[in-house]
Coordinates of C-alpha atoms in Angstrom, one line a residue:
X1 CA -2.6 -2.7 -25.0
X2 CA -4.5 -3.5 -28.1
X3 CA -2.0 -1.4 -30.0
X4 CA 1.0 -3.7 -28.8
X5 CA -1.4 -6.8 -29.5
X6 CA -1.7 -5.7 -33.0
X7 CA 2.4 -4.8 -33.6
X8 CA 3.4 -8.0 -32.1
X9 CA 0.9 -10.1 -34.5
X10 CA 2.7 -8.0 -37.2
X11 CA 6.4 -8.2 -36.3
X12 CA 6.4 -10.9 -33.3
X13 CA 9.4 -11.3 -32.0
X14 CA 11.1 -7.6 -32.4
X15 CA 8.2 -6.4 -30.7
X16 CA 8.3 -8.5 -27.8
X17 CA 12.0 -8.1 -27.2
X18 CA 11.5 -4.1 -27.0
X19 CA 8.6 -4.3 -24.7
X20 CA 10.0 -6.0 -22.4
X21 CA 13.5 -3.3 -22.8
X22 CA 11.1 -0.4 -22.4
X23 CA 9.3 -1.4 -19.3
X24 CA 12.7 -1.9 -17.6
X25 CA 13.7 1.2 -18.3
X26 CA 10.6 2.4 -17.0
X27 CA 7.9 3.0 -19.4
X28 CA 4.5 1.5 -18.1
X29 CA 3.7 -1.5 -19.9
X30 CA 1.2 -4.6 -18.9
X31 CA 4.0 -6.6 -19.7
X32 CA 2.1 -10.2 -17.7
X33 CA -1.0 -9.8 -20.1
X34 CA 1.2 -9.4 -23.5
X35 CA 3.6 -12.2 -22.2
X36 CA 0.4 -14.5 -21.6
X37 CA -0.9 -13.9 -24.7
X38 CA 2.4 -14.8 -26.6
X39 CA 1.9 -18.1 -24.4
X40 CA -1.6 -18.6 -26.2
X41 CA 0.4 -17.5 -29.5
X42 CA 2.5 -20.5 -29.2
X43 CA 0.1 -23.0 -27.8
X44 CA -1.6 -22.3 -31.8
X45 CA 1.7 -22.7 -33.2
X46 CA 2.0 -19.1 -33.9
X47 CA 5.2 -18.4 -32.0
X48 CA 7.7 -20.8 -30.8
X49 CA 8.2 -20.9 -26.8
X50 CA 11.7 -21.3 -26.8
X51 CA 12.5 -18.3 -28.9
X52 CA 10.0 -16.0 -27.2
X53 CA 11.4 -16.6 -23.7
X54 CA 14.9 -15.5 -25.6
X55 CA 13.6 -12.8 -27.3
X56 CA 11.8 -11.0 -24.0
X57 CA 14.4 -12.3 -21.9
X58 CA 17.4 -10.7 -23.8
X59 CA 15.5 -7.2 -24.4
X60 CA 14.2 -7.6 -20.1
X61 CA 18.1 -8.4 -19.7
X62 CA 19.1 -5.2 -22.1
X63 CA 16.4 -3.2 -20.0
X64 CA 17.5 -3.8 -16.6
X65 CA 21.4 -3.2 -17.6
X66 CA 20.6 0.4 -18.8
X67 CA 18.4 1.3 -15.8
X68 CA 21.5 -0.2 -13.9
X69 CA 24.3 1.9 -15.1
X70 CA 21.8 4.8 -15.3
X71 CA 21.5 4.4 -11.9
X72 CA 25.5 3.8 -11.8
X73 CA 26.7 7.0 -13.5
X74 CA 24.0 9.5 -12.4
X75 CA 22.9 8.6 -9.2
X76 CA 25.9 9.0 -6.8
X77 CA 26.2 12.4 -8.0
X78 CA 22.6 13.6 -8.1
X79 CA 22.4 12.1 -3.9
X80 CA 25.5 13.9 -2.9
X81 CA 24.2 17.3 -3.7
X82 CA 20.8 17.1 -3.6
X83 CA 20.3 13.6 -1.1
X84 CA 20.3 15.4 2.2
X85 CA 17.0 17.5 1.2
X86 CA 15.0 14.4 0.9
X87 CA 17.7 12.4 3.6
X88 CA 19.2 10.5 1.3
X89 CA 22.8 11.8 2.0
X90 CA 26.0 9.7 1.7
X91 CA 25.5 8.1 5.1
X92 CA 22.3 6.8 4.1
X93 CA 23.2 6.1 1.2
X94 CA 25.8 3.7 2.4
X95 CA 24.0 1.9 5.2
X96 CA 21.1 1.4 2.1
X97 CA 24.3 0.0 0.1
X98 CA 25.1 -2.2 3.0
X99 CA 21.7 -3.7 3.4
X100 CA 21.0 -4.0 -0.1
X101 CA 24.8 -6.2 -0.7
X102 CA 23.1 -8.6 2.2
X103 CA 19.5 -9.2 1.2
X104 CA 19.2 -7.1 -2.5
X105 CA 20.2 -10.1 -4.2
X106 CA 17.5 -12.1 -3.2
X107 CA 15.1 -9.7 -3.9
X108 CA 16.1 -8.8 -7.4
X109 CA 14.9 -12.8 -8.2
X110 CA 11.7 -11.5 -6.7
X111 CA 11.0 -8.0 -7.5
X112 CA 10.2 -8.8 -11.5
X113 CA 6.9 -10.1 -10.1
X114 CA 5.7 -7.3 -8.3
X115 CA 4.7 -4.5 -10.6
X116 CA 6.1 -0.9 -9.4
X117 CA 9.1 -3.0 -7.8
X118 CA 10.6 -3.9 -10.7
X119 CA 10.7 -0.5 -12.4
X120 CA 13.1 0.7 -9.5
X121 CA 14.6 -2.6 -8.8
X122 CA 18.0 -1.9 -11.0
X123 CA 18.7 1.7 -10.4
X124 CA 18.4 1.9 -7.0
X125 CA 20.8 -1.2 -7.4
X126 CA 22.9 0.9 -9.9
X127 CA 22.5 4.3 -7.2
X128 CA 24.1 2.2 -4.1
X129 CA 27.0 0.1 -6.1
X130 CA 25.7 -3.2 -5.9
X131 CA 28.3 -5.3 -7.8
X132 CA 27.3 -5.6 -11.6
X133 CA 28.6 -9.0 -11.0
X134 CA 25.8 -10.2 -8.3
X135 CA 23.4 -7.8 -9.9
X136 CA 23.4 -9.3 -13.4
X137 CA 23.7 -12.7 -12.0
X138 CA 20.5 -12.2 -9.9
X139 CA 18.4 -9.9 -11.6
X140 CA 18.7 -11.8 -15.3
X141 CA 17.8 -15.3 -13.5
X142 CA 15.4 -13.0 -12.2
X143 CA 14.1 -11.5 -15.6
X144 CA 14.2 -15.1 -17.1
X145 CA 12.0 -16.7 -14.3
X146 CA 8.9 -13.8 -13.9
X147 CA 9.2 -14.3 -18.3
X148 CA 8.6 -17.8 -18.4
X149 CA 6.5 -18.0 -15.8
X150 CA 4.1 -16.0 -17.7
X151 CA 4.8 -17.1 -21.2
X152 CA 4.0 -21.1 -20.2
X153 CA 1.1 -19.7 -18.3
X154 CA -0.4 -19.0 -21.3
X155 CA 0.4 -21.6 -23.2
X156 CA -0.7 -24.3 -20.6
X157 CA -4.0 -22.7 -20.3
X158 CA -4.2 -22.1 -24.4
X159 CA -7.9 -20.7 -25.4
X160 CA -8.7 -20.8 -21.8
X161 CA -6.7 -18.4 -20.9
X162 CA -9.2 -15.8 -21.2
X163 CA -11.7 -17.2 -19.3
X164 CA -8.7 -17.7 -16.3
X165 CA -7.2 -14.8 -17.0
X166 CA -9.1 -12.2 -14.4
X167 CA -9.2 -15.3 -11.5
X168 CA -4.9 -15.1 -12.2
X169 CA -4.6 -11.4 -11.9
X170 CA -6.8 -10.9 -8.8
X171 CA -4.5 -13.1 -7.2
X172 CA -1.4 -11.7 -8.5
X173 CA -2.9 -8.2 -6.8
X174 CA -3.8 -10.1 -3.7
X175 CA -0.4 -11.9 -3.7
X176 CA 1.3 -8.3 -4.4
X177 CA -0.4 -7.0 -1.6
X178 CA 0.5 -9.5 1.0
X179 CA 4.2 -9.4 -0.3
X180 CA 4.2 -5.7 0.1
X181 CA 3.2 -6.1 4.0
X182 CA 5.6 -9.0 4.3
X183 CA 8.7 -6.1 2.9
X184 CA 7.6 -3.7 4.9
X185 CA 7.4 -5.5 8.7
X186 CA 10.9 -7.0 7.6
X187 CA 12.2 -3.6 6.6
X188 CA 10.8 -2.4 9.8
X189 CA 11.3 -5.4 12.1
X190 CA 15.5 -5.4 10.4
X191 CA 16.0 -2.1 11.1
X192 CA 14.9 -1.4 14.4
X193 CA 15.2 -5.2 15.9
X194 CA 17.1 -4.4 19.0
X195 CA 13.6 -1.7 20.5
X196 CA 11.3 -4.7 19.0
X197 CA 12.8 -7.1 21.4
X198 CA 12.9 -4.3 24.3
X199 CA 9.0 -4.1 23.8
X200 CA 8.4 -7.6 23.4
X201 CA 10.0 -8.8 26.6
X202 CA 8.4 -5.7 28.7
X203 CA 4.8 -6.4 26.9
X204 CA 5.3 -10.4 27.8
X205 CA 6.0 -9.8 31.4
X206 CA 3.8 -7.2 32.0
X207 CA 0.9 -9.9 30.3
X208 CA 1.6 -12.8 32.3
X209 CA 2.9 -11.3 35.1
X210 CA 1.1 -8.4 36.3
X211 CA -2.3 -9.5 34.2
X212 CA -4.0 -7.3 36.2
X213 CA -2.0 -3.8 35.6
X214 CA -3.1 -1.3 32.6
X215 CA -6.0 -3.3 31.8
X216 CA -7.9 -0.5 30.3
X217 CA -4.6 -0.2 27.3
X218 CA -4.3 -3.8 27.4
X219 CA -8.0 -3.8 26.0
X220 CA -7.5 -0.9 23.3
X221 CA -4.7 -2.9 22.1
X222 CA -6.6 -5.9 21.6
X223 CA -9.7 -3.9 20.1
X224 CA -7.2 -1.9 17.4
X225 CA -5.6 -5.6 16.1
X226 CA -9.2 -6.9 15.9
X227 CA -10.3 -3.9 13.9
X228 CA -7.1 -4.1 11.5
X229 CA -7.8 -8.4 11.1
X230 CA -11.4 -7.2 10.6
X231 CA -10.4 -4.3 7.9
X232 CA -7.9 -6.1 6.2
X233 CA -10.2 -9.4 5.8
X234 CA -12.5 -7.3 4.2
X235 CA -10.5 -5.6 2.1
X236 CA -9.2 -8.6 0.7
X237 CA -12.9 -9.8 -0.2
X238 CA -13.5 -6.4 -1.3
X239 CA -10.7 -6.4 -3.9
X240 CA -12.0 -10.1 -5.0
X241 CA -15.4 -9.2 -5.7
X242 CA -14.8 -5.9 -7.3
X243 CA -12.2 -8.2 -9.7
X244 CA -15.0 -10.5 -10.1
X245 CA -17.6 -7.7 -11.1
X246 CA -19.7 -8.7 -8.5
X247 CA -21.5 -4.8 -6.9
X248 CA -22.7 -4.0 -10.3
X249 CA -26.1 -4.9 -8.6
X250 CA -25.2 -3.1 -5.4
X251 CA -24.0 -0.2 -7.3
X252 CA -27.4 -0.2 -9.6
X253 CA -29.5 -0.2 -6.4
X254 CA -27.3 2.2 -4.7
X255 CA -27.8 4.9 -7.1
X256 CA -31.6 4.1 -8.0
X257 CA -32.1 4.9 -3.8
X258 CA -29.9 8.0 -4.0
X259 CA -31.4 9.8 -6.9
X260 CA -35.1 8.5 -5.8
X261 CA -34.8 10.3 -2.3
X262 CA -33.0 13.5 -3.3
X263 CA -33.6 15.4 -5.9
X264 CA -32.4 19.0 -7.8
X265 CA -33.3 20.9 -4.4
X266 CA -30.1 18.5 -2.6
X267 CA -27.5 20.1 -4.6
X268 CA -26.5 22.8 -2.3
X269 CA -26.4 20.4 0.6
X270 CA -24.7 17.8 -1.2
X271 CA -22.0 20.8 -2.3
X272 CA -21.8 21.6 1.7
X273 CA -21.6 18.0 2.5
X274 CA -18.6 16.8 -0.4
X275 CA -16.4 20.4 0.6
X276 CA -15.3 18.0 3.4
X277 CA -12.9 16.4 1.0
X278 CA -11.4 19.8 0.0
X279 CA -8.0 20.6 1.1
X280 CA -9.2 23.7 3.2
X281 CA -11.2 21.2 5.3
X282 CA -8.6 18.4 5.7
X283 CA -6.1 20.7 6.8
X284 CA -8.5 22.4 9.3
X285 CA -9.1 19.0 10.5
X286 CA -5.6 18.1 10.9
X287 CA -4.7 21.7 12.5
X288 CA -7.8 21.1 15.0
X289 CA -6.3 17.2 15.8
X290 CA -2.7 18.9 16.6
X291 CA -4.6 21.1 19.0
X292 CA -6.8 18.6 20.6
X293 CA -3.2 16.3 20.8
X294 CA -1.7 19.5 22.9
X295 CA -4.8 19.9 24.7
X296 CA -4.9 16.2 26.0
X297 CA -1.0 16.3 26.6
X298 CA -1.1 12.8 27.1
X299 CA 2.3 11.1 25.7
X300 CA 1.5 14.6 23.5
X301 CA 4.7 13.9 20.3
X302 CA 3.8 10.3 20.3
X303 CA 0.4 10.9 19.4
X304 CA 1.8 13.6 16.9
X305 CA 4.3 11.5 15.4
X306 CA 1.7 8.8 14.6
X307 CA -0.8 11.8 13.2
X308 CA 1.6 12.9 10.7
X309 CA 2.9 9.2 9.8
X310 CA -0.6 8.7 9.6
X311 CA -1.4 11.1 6.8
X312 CA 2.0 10.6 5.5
X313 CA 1.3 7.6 4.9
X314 CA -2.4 8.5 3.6
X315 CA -0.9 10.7 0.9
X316 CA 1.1 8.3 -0.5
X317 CA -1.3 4.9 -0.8
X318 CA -4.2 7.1 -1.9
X319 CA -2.6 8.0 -5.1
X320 CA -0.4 4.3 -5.4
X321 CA -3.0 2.0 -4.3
X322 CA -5.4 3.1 -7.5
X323 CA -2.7 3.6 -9.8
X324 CA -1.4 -0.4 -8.8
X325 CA -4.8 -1.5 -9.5
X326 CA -5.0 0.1 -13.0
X327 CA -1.8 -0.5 -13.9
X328 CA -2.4 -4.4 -13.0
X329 CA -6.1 -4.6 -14.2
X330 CA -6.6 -1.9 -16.1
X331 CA -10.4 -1.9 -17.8
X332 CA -11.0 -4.7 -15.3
X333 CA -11.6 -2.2 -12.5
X334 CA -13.2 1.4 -12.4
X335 CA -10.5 4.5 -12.8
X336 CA -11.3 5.3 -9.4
X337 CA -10.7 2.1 -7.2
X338 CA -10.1 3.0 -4.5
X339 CA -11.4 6.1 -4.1
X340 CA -8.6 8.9 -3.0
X341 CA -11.0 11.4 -1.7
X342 CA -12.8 8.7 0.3
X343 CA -9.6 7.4 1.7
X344 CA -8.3 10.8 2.9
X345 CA -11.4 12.1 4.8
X346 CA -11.8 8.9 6.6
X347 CA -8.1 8.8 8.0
X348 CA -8.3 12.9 8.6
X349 CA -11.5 13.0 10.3
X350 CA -11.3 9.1 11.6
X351 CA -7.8 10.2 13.4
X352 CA -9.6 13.4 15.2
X353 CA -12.4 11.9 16.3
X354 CA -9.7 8.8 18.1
X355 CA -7.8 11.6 19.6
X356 CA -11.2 13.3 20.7
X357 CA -12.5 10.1 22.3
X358 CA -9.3 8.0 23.5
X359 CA -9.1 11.1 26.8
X360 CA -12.8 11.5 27.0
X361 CA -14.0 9.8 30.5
X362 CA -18.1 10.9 29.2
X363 CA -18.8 7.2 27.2
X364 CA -22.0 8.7 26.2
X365 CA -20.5 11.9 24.4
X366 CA -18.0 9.4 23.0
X367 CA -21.0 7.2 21.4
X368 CA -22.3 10.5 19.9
X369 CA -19.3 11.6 18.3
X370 CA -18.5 7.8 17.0
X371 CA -22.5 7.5 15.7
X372 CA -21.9 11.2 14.1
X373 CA -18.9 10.1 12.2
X374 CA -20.6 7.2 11.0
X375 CA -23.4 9.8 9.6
X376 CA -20.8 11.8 8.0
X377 CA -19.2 9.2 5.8
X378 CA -22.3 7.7 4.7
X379 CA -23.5 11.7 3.9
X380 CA -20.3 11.8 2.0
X381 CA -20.6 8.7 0.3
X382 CA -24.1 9.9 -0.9
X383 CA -23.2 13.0 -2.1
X384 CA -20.1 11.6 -3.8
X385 CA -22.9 9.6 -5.8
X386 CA -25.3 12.5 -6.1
X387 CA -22.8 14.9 -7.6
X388 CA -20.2 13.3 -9.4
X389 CA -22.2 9.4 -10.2
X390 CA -19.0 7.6 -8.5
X391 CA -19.1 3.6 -8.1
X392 CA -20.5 3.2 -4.8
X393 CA -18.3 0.7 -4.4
X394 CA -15.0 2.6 -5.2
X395 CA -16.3 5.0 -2.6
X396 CA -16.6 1.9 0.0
X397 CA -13.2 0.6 -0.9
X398 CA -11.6 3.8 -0.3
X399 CA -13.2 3.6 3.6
X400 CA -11.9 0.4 3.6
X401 CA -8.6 0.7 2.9
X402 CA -8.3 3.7 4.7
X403 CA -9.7 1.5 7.6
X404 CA -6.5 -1.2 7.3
X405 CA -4.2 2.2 7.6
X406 CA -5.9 4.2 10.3
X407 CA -6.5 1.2 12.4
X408 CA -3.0 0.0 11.9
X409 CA -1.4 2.9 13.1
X410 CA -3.7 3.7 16.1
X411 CA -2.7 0.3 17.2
X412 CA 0.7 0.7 16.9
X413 CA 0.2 4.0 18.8
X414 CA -0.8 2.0 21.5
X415 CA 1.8 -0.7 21.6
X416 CA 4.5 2.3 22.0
X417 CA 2.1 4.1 24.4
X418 CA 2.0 0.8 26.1
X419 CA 5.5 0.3 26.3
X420 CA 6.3 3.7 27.5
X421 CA 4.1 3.3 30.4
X422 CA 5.6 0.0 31.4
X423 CA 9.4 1.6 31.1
X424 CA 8.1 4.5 33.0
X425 CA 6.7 1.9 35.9
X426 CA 9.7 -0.1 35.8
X427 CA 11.5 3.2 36.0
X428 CA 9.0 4.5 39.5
X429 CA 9.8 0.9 41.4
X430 CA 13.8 1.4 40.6
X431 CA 13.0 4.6 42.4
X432 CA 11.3 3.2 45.1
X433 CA 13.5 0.0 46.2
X434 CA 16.2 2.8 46.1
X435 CA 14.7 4.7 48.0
X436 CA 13.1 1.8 50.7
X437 CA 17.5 1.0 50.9

C-alpha cells in the first residue's frame, strides 16, 4: 500500500486510473484506503475531485469491461466441458443466467462495495450472457457511485480522516458481513421458496395449535436460535473491539498466566494436546460422527447432510473469513484473525459431541461430555499460546465464529427434523381417519 501511496504522489492521476483497472480485473488492491486518501489529496488542493472520480472511474469502467468479455469469450466454453465436474453444466448455467437477468442488475450497483464481490461481479456476468447493454449500464453507475463515495469521504473528513479512518472500516466489515447473510437467506429463501412456505404453515399450526405436541424439539429449536443471537452478538462485539485494539491487555495477561504456570516440562503435553487440530484427528473425528449418526439412526441422512454441509461450510469461511479481514484491514488486525485451526476443531469436535448428546436419555453423562469439551478448547487455546505465541484473542474469535456456524446449522437441523416429524404425523392421522371410515 505505501508503494501505491508513493506512485500516485509521483504520477497522480495515471496511477489511480490503473489501480482501479487492475483490481477489476482481479488483482488485490485496497482500493477504499487509496481512494480516501486521494479524497484528503484534494481536500489540500493537491488533486482536483472532479478529475479523480474521472480518472478511477474510467480505468474501474475499463476494468470491469475486460473481466466482462473475459468472462464472455472464455467462460461458456471452459463450463461446457469441464462445468458438470463442479455442477456447473449448461442447465445450471442457464437457470444462474435466468436469475441473474432478474435480480443481477441490481446487484452489480451493489457488489463494488463489498470486497471479494466485486472481483467476480463482471465475469460471472460475462460467463452467463448478461446483456453488455444492462451490464455496462448497471455496473459503471455502479463503479462511479462505490468511487465517489470514497473519494468525498475523504475529502469531507480532510486531516481527520486518519483518526476516522479504522471507526469507517470496522463498519464497512460489519456492514459486509450483515450483507453477506442478507445474500445468502435471499439466495436460499428464492430458491427453495415453495418447501419454506410448506414448513412454515406446518410449524405455525403445530405451535398454536397443538402447543402441547413435540415439546421436547420445540425447546431445542428455541435453545439453537438463542445460541446463534447469542454467537453472532458477540461476534459482532468481538470484531469491534479487536478493530479498536482493545485485548492487547487481555492478550498481555493471557500469556503472562500461560507461561507462569507451565513451563519447558509442558511441551510434550501441549504437542499431545494441539495434534487435535491435525488433519489425522479431524477426520477421525468426522469418521467417528458418521458412525455415531448410523448408530443413533435417528432421521440418520439428515443428520449427515447437515455434518458434511457443516464442515463444508467450515472449510470454506475458515480460510475466507481471515483473508476478508486482511484484505479489508490489513496491519489493522493480526494475520491470523480468526483463527482457522481454532475454527475447525470447534465445529469437528463441537458437531460430535451434539450428535453424541442430542440421543442420549443419561443428562448427567451429557453434562460430562459438554463440561469435557469445554476443557478441551480451553487446553487447546492454551497450548496454541504455549507453542506457537498466537493472539489469544484470534484464538477466541476463531470459537466464536465457529460458534455462529455450528449453532446455525444444528438449528436448522432441527427445523427440518421438526418438519419431518410433523409431515410424518400428519401423514399417521391420514392413515387413521382412513382407516376409522
Amino acid at each position: 500500500m505505501n508503494e501505491i501511496i508513493h506512485l500516485l504522489n509521483e504520477y497522480g492521476y495515471i496511477i489511480l486510473f490503473l489501480s482501479l483497472m487492475l483490481e477489476l480485473i482481479i488483482v488485490p488492491i485496497p482500493n477504499e484506503a487509496l481512494m480516501s486518501y486521494v479524497g484528503v489529496l484534494c481536500f489540500h488542493g493537491k488533486m482536483n475531485i472532479i478529475l479523480s472520480i474521472i480518472s478511477a472511474g474510467l480505468g474501474g469502467i475499463v476494468g470491469v469491461t475486460i473481466s466482462y468479455w473475459l468472462g464472455y469469450k472464455l467462460g461458456t466454453p471452459f463450463f461446457r466441458k469441464f462445468g458438470h465436474y463442479i455442477h456447473m453444466g449448461p442447465e445450471k448455467i442457464e437457470k444462474m443466467s435466468k436469475w441473474y437477468e432478474k435480480y443481477g442488475k441490481v446487484l452489480l450497483l451493489v457488489s463494488f462495495f463489498i470486497p471479494g464481490i466485486r472481483h467476480f461481479a463482471s465475469i460471472i456476468s460475462g460467463i452467463i450472457k448478461l446483456p453488455y447493454r444492462s451490464f455496462a449500464i448497471f455496473s459503471y453507475i455502479g463503479v462511479f457511485l462505490w468511487i465517489g463515495t470514497f473519494i468525498w469521504l475523504g475529502q469531507a473528513m480532510g486531516p481527520k480522516w486518519d483518526i476516522y479512518q479504522v471507526e469507517i472500516k470496522k463498519w464497512l466489515v460489519l456492514g459486509s458481513i450483515l450483507l453477506g447473510f442478507i445474500v445468502l437467506a435471499f439466495f436460499v429463501v428464492k430458491t427453495n421458496k415453495e418447501i419454506i412456505k410448506e414448513s412454515l404453515l406446518l410449524i405455525f399450526e403445530s405451535s398454536f395449535k397443538r402447543f402441547k405436541s413435540f415439546m421436547k424439539i420445540k425447546l431445542i429449536i428455541l435453545i439453537c436460535l438463542i445460541f446463534f443471537v447469542s454467537f453472532f452478538i458477540l461476534m459482532v462485539g468481538l470484531i469491534q473491539d479487536t478493530i479498536s485494539n482493545e485485548f492487547d491487555k487481555f492478550n498481555s495477561i493471557f500469556k503472562t498466566i500461560v507461561f507462569n504456570l507451565f513451563n519447558q516440562n509442558w511441551h510434550g503435553s501441549m504437542n499431545f494436546i494441539y495434534s487435535l487440530s491435525t488433519w489425522k484427528v479431524l477426520v477421525t473425528i468426522s469418521l467417528a460422527t458418521i458412525l455415531v449418526i448410523l448408530i443413533n439412526n435417528k432421521n440418520k441422512w439428515l443428520e449427515m447432510l447437515f455434518f458434511i454441509a457443516s464442515l463444508a461450510g467450515i472449510l470454506i469461511l475458515s480460510e475466507g473469513i481471515p483473508w476478508i479481514f486482511n484484505f479489508m484491514l490489513g496491519d489493522n488486525v493480526s494475520k491470523n484473525f480468526p483463527n482457522e485451526k481454532s475454527m475447525l476443531i470447534l465445529t469437528v469436535l463441537g458437531y460430535f459431541i451434539i450428535m453424541l448428546i442430542r440421543h442420549n436419555k443419561a443428562y448427567m453423562l451429557n453434562l460430562i461430555m459438554f463440561f469435557c469439551f469445554i476443557f478441551v478448547v480451553v487446553l487447546f487455546t492454551i497450548s496454541s499460546v504455549y507453542l506457537h505465541h498466537l493472539l489469544p484473542s484470534d484464538i477466541a474469535a476463531g470459537f466464536v465464529f465457529s460458534s455462529v456456524w455450528l449453532s446455525g446449522i444444528i438449528f436448522s437441523l432441527e427445523l427440518f427434523r421438526f418438519v419431518s416429524l410433523l409431515k410424518e404425523n400428519m401423514r399417521e392421522e391420514k392413515l387413521l381417519k382412513a382407516q376409522t371410515k
